[in-house]
Amino acid sequence: MEELFWVLLIGAAVLWTAVIGAAVYAQKRQVDPSLERQARWFIIWGGAVIPTLLVGGLLAWGMVILRDITSDTGDLTVRVDGERWWWRVTYEGPEGDVVTANEIRIPVGQTALFRLTADDVIHSFWVPALGGKMDMIPGRETTLALTPQEVGNWGGLCAEFCGGAHALMRFDAIVMEPGDFEAWLAAEAAPAQVSEDDPGFAVFQEEGCGACHAVRGTDAAGPVGPDLTHVAAREKLGAGVYEMTPQNMALWITETHEMKPDIDMPPYPDLDGARLDALVAFLMSLDHAE
Amino acid sequence: MTRESDKQPGGYGPPGDAPRLIGQGSVWIMVAAPTIWALHFVASYTFAATWCAKAGPSLAEPRWIIAMMGVICVALIGWLALLAVRRYGGVFVIFEEITESSERARDRFIGHVSLLLCILSAVAIVFTALPGFFFSTC
């Protein structure tokens, strides 16, 4: 795709120079009626035939590129479901699906095929640095194939206005070495390590968090909000918006709608200090096993 | 050489010999080719959208139908271009201005415009049908 950009840029520069050059030449040249026939042929070729062929060729080339990025084969398949206003991410692995949220990790040099859909309104999945952007449409599946070339954390976002917190619907798109990615996916697939006598887990259960959030390895299996099995392993909180810190986690629980307006999760302002600390400590412990 | 378009306006001969829709000073030939393009455009997109909504993700069959529609439409436009040349005396490039106020000059102008519109419409149909060759799924 970068190639297309350079071809278009250089092509445009050459054409611009030729057109301006011809205009300057026409200004300087004496009027000569005998040249009129030549001029007409020049207009037909330069103004009609060549542009038609060029535009046709570029159209065909653009479609070849589009076909490649919308192809339905990849080394890895990731389903992403656009919710208001976060991303439900499911890796299709050989040993079953691995569900996570709001962070997408893919291996460098391999083609990741994204199968995109949306929960109730149209979103658009976009990682500008990796190229390509695809609408996520409720009741329909669209696909986008990305082949990252460089390791790094490339930001992604929703590119279709989807309501109140649209601007806060972001995610980290992290490109990793294939070995690191395999290790990450295996860690992500593992259930959470939760001890039943964790006081924070007790608060989690008493407050009914598990009705909306799933923590694999416990009986919390709520399908409404983001999966929290390894929430602390993510770099960001609130769909790519805040740093994953205990302070932000506490604010997220108590001042939810100040952190992100209009979202479905209710705030819990009445959680007192000790219980809140325990809950935050529990959530921050939901990291990958060492 | 006398051409059909050299005829002056007036009687068309015996009753029943009505003027042709395309020929003898009629301007309909100018809109015919763009109309064919427009119909092909609407038919292609409607057909593909309906197919994708009802029949499923494979475009294997519709792409051939769209291509066949394209071939038929381009052939029709080719026939119109032939009429523009034969009946109207249209040429691709006019080297001298048409300023004369006569039936013959008007016909030549209509023929010229129609021929160019035929070429434009044929190119547009190819561009419309082109995605069908590159994409095999909805």
Coordinates of N, CA and C in Angstrom, one line a residue, chain A residues 194-203 205 278 282:
Chain A
V194 N -7.0 -17.2 41.0 CA -7.8 -16.5 42.1 C -7.9 -17.4 43.3
S195 N -7.5 -16.9 44.4 CA -7.7 -17.7 45.6 C -9.0 -17.3 46.2
E196 N -9.8 -18.4 46.6 CA -11.2 -18.2 47.0 C -11.3 -17.2 48.3
D197 N -10.2 -17.2 49.0 CA -10.3 -16.3 50.2 C -9.7 -14.9 50.0
D198 N -9.5 -14.6 48.7 CA -9.1 -13.2 48.4 C -10.2 -12.2 48.8
P199 N -9.9 -11.3 49.7 CA -11.0 -10.4 50.2 C -11.5 -9.5 49.0
G200 N -10.6 -9.2 48.1 CA -11.1 -8.4 46.9 C -12.0 -9.2 46.0
F201 N -11.8 -10.5 45.9 CA -12.7 -11.3 45.1 C -14.0 -11.4 45.8
A202 N -14.0 -11.4 47.2 CA -15.3 -11.4 47.9 C -16.1 -10.2 47.6
V203 N -15.4 -9.0 47.5 CA -16.1 -7.8 47.2 C -16.6 -7.8 45.8
Q205 N -17.6 -10.4 44.2 CA -18.8 -11.2 44.1 C -20.0 -10.5 44.8
A278 N -9.4 -3.4 48.5 CA -9.3 -4.8 48.3 C -9.7 -5.2 46.8
F282 N -7.5 -6.8 44.0 CA -7.8 -8.1 43.3 C -7.8 -7.9 41.8

